[in-house]
Coordinates of C-alpha atoms in Angstrom, one line a residue:
X1 CA 137.9 74.6 109.3
X2 CA 134.8 72.4 108.8
X3 CA 134.8 69.9 106.0
X4 CA 132.2 70.6 103.3
X5 CA 129.4 68.0 103.4
X6 CA 128.0 65.6 100.8
X7 CA 124.4 64.5 101.6
X8 CA 123.0 61.2 100.3
X9 CA 119.3 60.6 100.4
X10 CA 117.6 57.2 99.6
X11 CA 114.8 55.4 101.3
X12 CA 116.2 51.9 100.4
X13 CA 118.6 50.9 103.2
X14 CA 120.8 48.8 100.9
X15 CA 121.1 51.5 98.2
X16 CA 121.6 54.2 100.9
X17 CA 124.4 52.3 102.5
X18 CA 126.0 51.6 99.1
X19 CA 126.0 55.2 97.8
X20 CA 127.3 56.4 101.2
X21 CA 130.0 53.8 101.2
X22 CA 131.2 54.5 97.7
X23 CA 131.3 58.3 98.3
X24 CA 133.1 58.0 101.6
X25 CA 135.8 55.7 100.2
X26 CA 136.6 58.2 97.5
X27 CA 135.9 61.6 99.1
X28 CA 135.9 61.0 102.8
X29 CA 139.3 62.7 103.4
X30 CA 138.1 66.0 102.1
X31 CA 134.3 65.9 102.7
X32 CA 131.9 64.9 105.4
X33 CA 129.4 62.4 103.9
X34 CA 126.0 62.6 105.7
X35 CA 123.3 60.0 105.1
X36 CA 119.5 60.4 105.2
X37 CA 116.7 57.9 104.4
X38 CA 113.9 60.3 103.6
X39 CA 113.2 63.8 102.4
X40 CA 112.1 65.0 105.8
X41 CA 115.3 63.6 107.4
X42 CA 117.4 65.2 104.7
X43 CA 115.8 68.7 105.3
X44 CA 116.4 68.3 109.0
X45 CA 120.1 67.4 108.3
X46 CA 120.5 70.4 106.0
X47 CA 119.1 72.7 108.7
X48 CA 121.6 71.3 111.3
X49 CA 124.4 71.8 108.8
X50 CA 123.3 75.3 108.1
X51 CA 123.3 76.2 111.8
X52 CA 126.7 74.7 112.3
X53 CA 128.1 76.7 109.3
X54 CA 129.0 73.5 107.4
X55 CA 128.9 74.2 103.6
X56 CA 127.0 71.6 101.5
X57 CA 128.9 70.8 98.3
X58 CA 126.6 68.1 96.9
X59 CA 123.2 66.5 97.4
X60 CA 122.7 63.1 95.8
X61 CA 119.0 62.1 96.1
X62 CA 117.0 59.2 94.8
X63 CA 113.9 60.2 92.8
X64 CA 111.4 57.6 93.9
X65 CA 110.9 58.1 97.6
X66 CA 107.6 58.0 99.5
X67 CA 106.3 61.2 100.8
X68 CA 108.7 63.4 98.9
X69 CA 110.4 62.8 95.6
X70 CA 114.0 63.5 95.0
X71 CA 113.1 66.5 92.7
X72 CA 110.8 67.9 95.4
X73 CA 113.6 67.5 98.0
X74 CA 116.2 69.2 95.8
X75 CA 113.9 72.1 95.2
X76 CA 113.2 72.6 99.0
X77 CA 116.9 72.1 99.8
X78 CA 117.7 75.3 97.9
X79 CA 116.6 77.4 100.9
X80 CA 119.2 75.6 103.2
X81 CA 122.0 75.0 100.7
X82 CA 121.5 77.3 97.7
X83 CA 125.0 76.7 96.3
X84 CA 125.1 72.9 96.6
X85 CA 125.4 70.8 93.5
X86 CA 122.5 68.5 92.8
X87 CA 122.6 64.9 91.6
X88 CA 119.5 62.9 91.0
X89 CA 119.6 59.1 91.2
X90 CA 116.9 57.7 89.0
X91 CA 115.7 54.7 87.0
X92 CA 115.6 54.7 83.2
X93 CA 111.8 55.2 83.2
X94 CA 112.2 58.6 85.0
X95 CA 114.7 60.1 82.6
X96 CA 112.1 62.5 81.1
X97 CA 111.3 63.8 84.6
X98 CA 115.0 64.3 85.3
X99 CA 115.6 66.1 82.1
X100 CA 112.7 68.5 82.8
X101 CA 114.2 69.1 86.3
X102 CA 117.3 70.5 84.7
X103 CA 115.2 73.4 83.6
X104 CA 112.6 73.6 86.4
X105 CA 114.9 73.4 89.4
X106 CA 118.4 73.8 87.9
X107 CA 119.3 70.1 88.4
X108 CA 123.0 69.7 87.8
X109 CA 123.1 66.0 86.8
X110 CA 121.1 62.8 86.8
X111 CA 122.6 59.4 87.1
X112 CA 120.9 56.1 86.2
X113 CA 121.0 53.3 88.8
X114 CA 122.9 51.1 89.3
X115 CA 126.2 53.0 89.1
X116 CA 128.5 50.0 89.2
X117 CA 131.4 50.1 88.8
X118 CA 131.7 53.5 90.6
X119 CA 135.1 54.2 89.1
X120 CA 133.5 54.4 85.7
X121 CA 130.0 55.6 86.3
X122 CA 129.8 57.5 89.6
X123 CA 133.2 59.1 90.4
X124 CA 133.7 60.9 87.1
X125 CA 130.3 62.6 87.5
X126 CA 130.9 63.5 91.1
X127 CA 134.5 64.7 90.4
X128 CA 133.1 67.2 87.9
X129 CA 130.4 68.4 90.2
X130 CA 132.8 68.8 93.2
X131 CA 135.4 70.4 91.0
X132 CA 132.9 73.1 89.9
X133 CA 131.8 73.6 93.5
X134 CA 135.4 74.0 94.7
X135 CA 136.2 76.5 92.0
X136 CA 133.3 78.7 93.3
X137 CA 134.5 78.3 96.9
X138 CA 138.3 78.5 96.9
X139 CA 138.8 80.0 100.3
X140 CA 135.9 78.7 102.4
X141 CA 136.2 78.9 106.1
X142 CA 133.7 78.2 108.8
X143 CA 133.8 80.9 111.4
X144 CA 131.8 81.1 114.5
X145 CA 128.5 83.0 113.9
X146 CA 126.7 85.2 116.4
X147 CA 123.0 85.9 115.8
X148 CA 121.3 88.5 117.9
X149 CA 120.1 92.1 118.2
X150 CA 122.4 95.1 117.5
X151 CA 121.5 96.7 120.8
X152 CA 121.7 93.6 122.9
X153 CA 124.1 93.9 125.9
X154 CA 124.6 90.2 125.9
X155 CA 125.4 90.2 122.2
X156 CA 127.9 92.9 122.7
X157 CA 129.6 91.0 125.5
X158 CA 129.9 87.8 123.5
X159 CA 131.2 89.7 120.4
X160 CA 133.8 91.4 122.6
X161 CA 134.8 88.1 124.2
X162 CA 135.3 86.5 120.8
X163 CA 137.2 89.4 119.3
X164 CA 139.5 89.8 122.3
X165 CA 140.2 86.0 122.3
X166 CA 141.1 86.3 118.6
X167 CA 138.3 84.0 117.5
X168 CA 137.0 84.9 114.0
X169 CA 133.3 85.3 113.9
X170 CA 130.5 86.6 111.7
X171 CA 127.8 88.8 113.2
X172 CA 124.1 88.7 112.0
X173 CA 121.5 91.1 113.2
X174 CA 118.1 89.5 113.2
X175 CA 116.5 92.8 112.5
X176 CA 118.8 94.0 109.7
X177 CA 120.2 90.8 108.0
X178 CA 118.1 88.3 106.1
X179 CA 120.6 85.6 106.9
X180 CA 120.3 86.4 110.7
X181 CA 116.5 86.0 110.5
X182 CA 116.9 82.8 108.6
X183 CA 119.3 81.3 111.1
X184 CA 117.1 82.3 114.0
X185 CA 114.1 80.6 112.3
X186 CA 116.2 77.5 111.5
X187 CA 117.1 77.2 115.2
X188 CA 113.5 77.8 116.3
X189 CA 114.8 80.5 118.6
X190 CA 112.7 82.7 120.8
X191 CA 113.7 86.2 121.9
X192 CA 115.0 84.8 125.2
X193 CA 117.3 82.4 123.2
X194 CA 119.2 85.3 121.7
X195 CA 122.0 85.7 121.1
X196 CA 122.7 82.4 119.4
X197 CA 126.3 81.3 119.0
X198 CA 126.7 78.8 116.1
X199 CA 129.9 76.8 116.5
X200 CA 131.2 74.7 113.6
X201 CA 130.6 71.0 114.3
X202 CA 129.0 71.9 117.6
X203 CA 125.6 72.4 119.2
X204 CA 123.8 75.7 118.9
X205 CA 124.4 77.8 122.0
X206 CA 121.4 79.8 123.2
X207 CA 122.1 83.0 125.2
X208 CA 125.2 81.3 126.5
X209 CA 127.6 82.5 129.1
X210 CA 131.2 83.4 128.1
X211 CA 132.3 80.3 130.0
X212 CA 130.0 78.1 127.9
X213 CA 131.3 79.7 124.7
X214 CA 134.9 79.2 125.7
X215 CA 134.2 75.5 126.5
X216 CA 132.5 75.0 123.2
X217 CA 135.4 76.5 121.3
X218 CA 137.9 74.3 123.1
X219 CA 139.5 77.2 125.1
X220 CA 141.0 76.1 128.4
X221 CA 138.6 76.9 131.2
X222 CA 140.2 74.8 134.0
X223 CA 143.7 74.2 135.2
X224 CA 145.4 70.9 134.5
X225 CA 147.8 70.5 137.4
X226 CA 147.0 70.2 141.2
X227 CA 149.9 72.5 142.1
X228 CA 151.9 75.2 140.3
X229 CA 155.0 77.2 141.1
X230 CA 153.2 80.4 140.3
X231 CA 149.6 81.4 139.5
X232 CA 149.2 84.7 137.7
X233 CA 145.8 86.4 138.1
X234 CA 145.1 88.6 135.1
X235 CA 146.2 88.4 131.5
X236 CA 147.1 92.0 130.7
X237 CA 150.6 93.1 129.8
X238 CA 151.9 92.6 133.3
X239 CA 150.4 89.1 133.6
X240 CA 151.5 88.0 130.2
X241 CA 155.0 89.3 130.7
X242 CA 155.2 87.5 134.0
X243 CA 153.9 84.3 132.4
X244 CA 156.6 84.5 129.6
X245 CA 159.4 85.0 132.1
X246 CA 158.2 82.5 134.6
X247 CA 157.6 79.7 132.1
X248 CA 160.8 80.4 130.2
X249 CA 162.7 80.1 133.4
X250 CA 161.3 76.7 134.3
X251 CA 158.5 77.6 136.7
X252 CA 155.2 75.7 136.3
X253 CA 152.9 78.6 135.4
X254 CA 149.2 79.2 135.0
X255 CA 147.4 82.4 134.1
X256 CA 143.8 83.0 135.0
X257 CA 141.9 85.6 133.0
X258 CA 138.2 86.3 133.5
X259 CA 137.6 87.9 130.1
X260 CA 140.3 87.7 127.5
X261 CA 144.1 88.3 127.4
X262 CA 145.3 91.8 126.9
X263 CA 143.5 93.8 129.5
X264 CA 142.8 97.4 128.7
X265 CA 145.8 97.5 126.4
X266 CA 144.3 94.7 124.4
X267 CA 141.4 97.0 123.4
X268 CA 143.6 99.8 122.2
X269 CA 143.3 100.7 118.5
X270 CA 146.9 101.8 118.4
X271 CA 149.9 101.7 120.8
X272 CA 152.4 104.1 119.2
X273 CA 154.9 104.7 121.9
X274 CA 155.9 101.2 122.8
X275 CA 159.6 100.6 122.4
X276 CA 160.7 98.7 119.3
X277 CA 157.6 99.4 117.2
X278 CA 158.3 102.7 115.4
X279 CA 155.0 102.4 113.4
X280 CA 153.0 101.4 116.4
X281 CA 150.8 98.3 116.8
X282 CA 147.3 97.5 117.9
X283 CA 146.6 96.2 121.3
X284 CA 145.2 93.1 119.7
X285 CA 148.4 92.5 117.8
X286 CA 150.6 93.0 121.0
X287 CA 148.3 90.6 122.9
X288 CA 148.4 88.0 120.2
X289 CA 152.2 88.0 120.1
X290 CA 152.4 87.8 123.9
X291 CA 149.9 84.9 124.1
X292 CA 151.9 83.0 121.4
X293 CA 155.0 83.5 123.6
X294 CA 153.2 82.3 126.7
X295 CA 152.1 79.2 124.8
X296 CA 155.5 78.5 123.3
X297 CA 157.1 78.4 126.8
X298 CA 154.4 76.0 128.1
X299 CA 152.4 78.2 130.5
X300 CA 148.7 77.4 130.8
X301 CA 146.1 80.1 130.0
X302 CA 142.7 79.6 131.7
X303 CA 140.0 82.0 130.4
X304 CA 136.4 83.0 131.2
X305 CA 136.9 82.2 134.9
X306 CA 136.4 84.9 137.5
X307 CA 138.6 84.8 140.7
X308 CA 136.5 85.2 143.8
X309 CA 139.0 84.7 146.7
X310 CA 142.5 84.1 148.0
X311 CA 143.4 81.6 150.7
X312 CA 146.6 80.8 152.6
X313 CA 146.9 77.0 153.0
X314 CA 150.1 76.5 154.9
X315 CA 153.0 77.0 152.4
X316 CA 150.5 77.1 149.5
X317 CA 148.4 80.0 148.2
X318 CA 145.0 79.1 146.7
X319 CA 143.1 81.2 144.1
X320 CA 139.4 80.5 144.4
X321 CA 137.4 80.4 141.1
X322 CA 133.7 81.3 140.5
X323 CA 131.3 78.5 140.6
X324 CA 133.6 75.9 142.2
X325 CA 137.2 74.9 142.3
X326 CA 140.5 76.6 143.0
X327 CA 144.1 76.7 141.8
X328 CA 146.9 76.1 144.2
X329 CA 150.4 77.5 143.8
X330 CA 153.5 78.2 145.8
X331 CA 153.3 81.9 144.8
X332 CA 150.7 84.2 143.3
X333 CA 151.1 87.3 141.1
X334 CA 148.2 89.7 141.1
X335 CA 148.0 91.4 137.7
X336 CA 144.3 92.2 137.4
X337 CA 144.8 95.7 136.2
X338 CA 142.0 98.2 136.4
X339 CA 138.5 98.7 134.9
X340 CA 137.0 101.9 133.6
X341 CA 135.0 103.8 136.2
X342 CA 131.3 104.2 135.6
X343 CA 130.0 107.5 134.5
X344 CA 127.4 109.0 136.9
X345 CA 124.6 110.3 134.6
X346 CA 120.9 109.9 134.6
X347 CA 119.7 107.0 132.5
X348 CA 123.1 105.7 131.6
X349 CA 123.1 102.4 133.6
X350 CA 119.9 101.2 131.8
X351 CA 121.6 101.7 128.4
X352 CA 125.0 100.1 129.1
X353 CA 125.7 97.6 126.4
X354 CA 122.9 99.2 124.3
X355 CA 124.8 102.1 122.9
X356 CA 126.7 103.0 126.0
X357 CA 130.1 101.3 126.3
X358 CA 133.0 101.4 128.7
X359 CA 136.1 101.1 126.6
X360 CA 136.0 100.0 123.0
X361 CA 137.6 97.3 120.9
X362 CA 139.1 98.2 117.6
X363 CA 136.6 96.0 115.8
X364 CA 133.7 98.1 117.0
X365 CA 134.6 101.0 114.8
X366 CA 133.0 99.6 111.6
X367 CA 129.6 99.3 113.4
X368 CA 129.5 103.1 113.7
X369 CA 129.7 103.6 109.9
X370 CA 128.2 107.0 109.0
X371 CA 127.0 107.8 112.6
X372 CA 127.7 110.5 115.1
X373 CA 129.8 109.1 118.0
X374 CA 130.5 110.7 121.4
X375 CA 133.5 109.8 123.6
X376 CA 133.9 110.9 127.2
X377 CA 137.5 111.2 128.4
X378 CA 140.8 113.0 127.8
X379 CA 143.4 110.3 128.4
X380 CA 145.4 108.4 125.7
X381 CA 142.9 105.7 125.6
X382 CA 140.1 108.1 124.6
X383 CA 142.3 109.8 122.0
X384 CA 143.2 106.5 120.4
X385 CA 139.6 105.4 120.3
X386 CA 138.6 108.8 118.7
X387 CA 141.1 108.4 115.9
X388 CA 140.0 104.8 115.3
X389 CA 136.3 105.5 115.3
X390 CA 136.8 108.6 113.1
X391 CA 137.9 106.2 110.3
X392 CA 134.2 105.0 110.0
X393 CA 131.9 107.5 111.9
X394 CA 130.6 110.6 110.2
X395 CA 131.6 112.7 113.2
X396 CA 133.4 112.0 116.5
X397 CA 132.9 114.3 119.5
X398 CA 135.3 114.2 122.4
X399 CA 133.6 115.4 125.6
X400 CA 136.3 116.7 128.0
X401 CA 135.7 117.9 131.6
X402 CA 138.9 120.0 131.7
X403 CA 140.0 123.0 129.7
X404 CA 142.1 121.2 127.2
X405 CA 143.5 117.8 126.1
X406 CA 147.1 118.6 126.6
X407 CA 147.2 118.1 130.3
X408 CA 146.2 114.4 130.2
X409 CA 146.9 113.2 126.6
X410 CA 150.2 112.6 124.8
X411 CA 151.2 115.4 122.5
X412 CA 151.3 113.1 119.4
X413 CA 147.7 112.2 119.9
X414 CA 146.6 115.8 120.5
X415 CA 148.2 116.9 117.3
X416 CA 146.5 114.2 115.2
X417 CA 143.1 114.9 116.8
X418 CA 143.4 118.7 116.2
X419 CA 144.1 118.1 112.5
X420 CA 141.3 115.5 112.0
X421 CA 138.4 117.1 110.1
X422 CA 135.9 114.6 111.6
X423 CA 136.8 115.0 115.3
X424 CA 135.4 117.8 117.4
X425 CA 136.5 118.5 121.0
X426 CA 134.1 120.0 123.5
X427 CA 136.1 121.1 126.6
X428 CA 134.6 122.0 130.0
X429 CA 131.6 119.8 129.1
X430 CA 130.0 116.8 130.8
X431 CA 127.4 114.2 129.9
X432 CA 124.6 114.4 132.5
X433 CA 121.8 112.3 131.1
X434 CA 121.0 109.7 128.4
X435 CA 117.7 108.4 127.0
X436 CA 116.5 105.9 124.5
X437 CA 113.8 103.2 124.0
X438 CA 115.7 99.9 124.0
X439 CA 119.0 101.5 123.0
X440 CA 120.7 104.9 123.3
X441 CA 119.1 107.6 121.2
X442 CA 120.2 110.9 122.8
X443 CA 122.4 112.4 125.5
X444 CA 122.3 115.6 127.4
X445 CA 125.5 117.7 127.6
X446 CA 126.1 120.6 130.0
X447 CA 128.6 123.4 129.8
X448 CA 130.5 123.4 133.2
X449 CA 131.0 127.2 133.0
X450 CA 127.6 128.5 131.9
X451 CA 125.4 125.6 133.0
X452 CA 123.7 125.6 129.6
X453 CA 122.5 122.2 128.5
X454 CA 122.2 120.7 125.0
X455 CA 120.4 117.6 123.8
X456 CA 122.1 115.7 121.0
X457 CA 121.0 112.7 119.0
X458 CA 123.4 109.7 119.0
X459 CA 123.4 106.0 119.3
X460 CA 127.0 105.6 120.4
X461 CA 128.6 106.8 123.7
X462 CA 132.1 105.4 124.7
X463 CA 133.4 106.2 128.1
X464 CA 137.0 106.5 129.1
X465 CA 137.1 108.3 132.5
X466 CA 139.9 106.8 134.5
X467 CA 140.0 103.4 136.1
X468 CA 139.7 101.6 139.4
X469 CA 141.1 98.2 140.5
X470 CA 138.9 95.2 141.1
X471 CA 140.5 93.8 144.2
X472 CA 137.7 92.9 146.7
X473 CA 138.4 89.3 146.1
X474 CA 141.8 89.6 147.8
X475 CA 140.1 89.8 151.2
X476 CA 141.3 91.6 154.3
X477 CA 144.7 90.1 154.5
X478 CA 146.1 91.9 151.4
X479 CA 146.6 95.6 152.2
X480 CA 145.1 98.1 149.8
X481 CA 144.6 101.9 149.9
X482 CA 141.3 103.7 150.0
X483 CA 140.8 103.3 146.3
X484 CA 141.6 99.5 146.2
X485 CA 145.1 99.7 144.8
X486 CA 147.4 97.0 146.3
X487 CA 150.1 98.2 148.7
X488 CA 153.5 96.5 148.1
X489 CA 157.1 96.4 149.2
X490 CA 158.5 99.4 151.1
X491 CA 155.1 101.1 151.2
X492 CA 153.9 98.3 153.5
X493 CA 156.2 99.6 156.3
X494 CA 156.5 103.3 155.3
X495 CA 155.8 105.8 158.0
X496 CA 155.8 103.2 160.7
X497 CA 152.7 101.4 159.3
X498 CA 153.2 97.6 159.3
X499 CA 150.0 96.8 157.3
X500 CA 150.1 93.4 159.0
X501 CA 153.4 92.3 157.6
X502 CA 154.1 89.0 159.4
X503 CA 157.8 88.2 158.8
X504 CA 161.0 89.5 160.3
X505 CA 162.5 90.0 156.8
X506 CA 161.3 93.1 154.9
X507 CA 158.9 92.5 152.1
X508 CA 160.3 92.2 148.6
X509 CA 159.7 95.2 146.3
X510 CA 156.4 94.0 144.7
X511 CA 155.3 91.7 147.5
X512 CA 152.0 92.3 149.2
X513 CA 151.2 92.0 152.9
X514 CA 150.7 88.3 152.3
X515 CA 154.2 86.7 151.8
X516 CA 154.4 84.9 148.5
X517 CA 151.7 87.1 146.9
X518 CA 153.0 89.8 144.6
X519 CA 151.3 92.6 142.6
X520 CA 152.4 93.9 139.2
X521 CA 151.0 96.5 136.8
X522 CA 148.2 99.0 137.1
X523 CA 146.6 97.2 140.1
X524 CA 149.6 98.2 142.3
X525 CA 149.7 101.4 144.2
X526 CA 152.0 104.0 142.6
X527 CA 152.4 102.1 139.4
X528 CA 153.0 104.2 136.2
X529 CA 149.9 103.0 134.4
X530 CA 151.8 102.4 131.1
X531 CA 152.1 99.3 129.0
X532 CA 155.9 99.3 129.1
X533 CA 156.0 99.7 132.9
X534 CA 153.5 96.9 133.3
X535 CA 155.6 94.6 131.2
X536 CA 158.6 95.5 133.3
X537 CA 156.9 94.9 136.6
X538 CA 155.6 91.5 135.3
X539 CA 159.2 90.4 134.6
X540 CA 160.4 91.9 137.9
X541 CA 157.7 90.0 139.8
X542 CA 159.0 86.7 138.5
X543 CA 162.5 87.6 139.7
X544 CA 161.1 88.2 143.2
X545 CA 159.1 85.0 143.0
X546 CA 162.4 83.1 142.5
X547 CA 163.8 84.9 145.6
X548 CA 160.7 84.0 147.6
X549 CA 160.7 80.4 146.6
X550 CA 164.4 80.1 147.5
X551 CA 163.5 81.1 151.1
X552 CA 160.6 78.6 151.6

């Protein structure tokens, strides 16, 4: 939380120093006292505070200043800090002007100089003004603010990154929100500077990368130690479970996650069949609980870093990071999960992030208020998204290739979808094209039986059509099947195929073709693709890491 600011303005250096000193000595623990020596400097300071999201509680300005009087400054300051209390420091000769300013600009109070002793003449006045301001702002918090375009792919990526990392933020659309337009103008931002990320007590970030945002927020983006017992790549359920078990059992542990903890499960609006939660819980809630456990046991979490390679360095395994650097560990657990496959349809790629989205966070539902939303897919993830979006959208249409939902979706979800008045299911149907000027405006559906096409207007298309692993970074040493899933344990030697296994002992159950490198969760061949099984495999992988380390 950012401290509210008190701004002092006086062109006389000695007076400026005195008023700043007196205010800091009394209010410095609860307020940030900012000093300016001219009206222009004060307006610049107010613009900076506005961009940083720092509330201004009080402006104390001298009346007689060259270039801009105190009253003129306080009047202009309203555009930057409209709720700040105003205090005019004036000489006896200017009391008439000050009294008129109470009516003309809403001046809150004027104080004759000098104010010595401050305990009698200054502090009682300021106490009253700050007390009134605090009464009107009882629960002020300074969240991160994102300023951009509604249909900007980069804005969507940053908002998703913040939401999935549980960073509170406020979103301002420069085309729809007056405050967004004002913040853009204050920053002097061009179109290429958007989105802006305004961090409390930090510099304004212009079209930043997620790595830059993570660094500005104080999230860990680099490992602290030169060598770990285990490095876990991926922060989904399998990776987080592995981190909890590894760290709690005394292994030095680091988790590397390129986006945000939680994986696909972290984006789920509701996980209702997870053991121990009879009312269900959101993916974000499950992730937040797991991350708290990881932190409690002392594991490190490195975010916003992509992993680009894996090297064997004698007894050590090295995970290579994007840009530069690597993390060395005695063992590695690959828990990178899977990503949604791309939908092959004309015009879709150009509109990705501009109305076409792969997966959906629970927080996106409110943005679809009153709109028609289309979802492609028939698995549980699509069903959960449909129910969540239906709470806000006017209508949700599930587009399903197959003849029904029952073959691929859990029964409890099918029943809820069938009884929802705002959800429509189109079976034996595909999306074959999309179009729009700058953002999605319409899609083309085709009936798979008749071949008949239909154009429908929509600004929202969410795609959940199965998943594929992202495992190219593992290189040729780690055996994978034709779809990229990692081969482990007995499958490495099944049917007489050795897959390059180099040791005389058989591989452990979740061990890959590189000894000391294990795979857990959805990335592994023949895994169950369920949250509970991923958590179980994460714990099992740590047990096998212990066995491996005992043999080296």
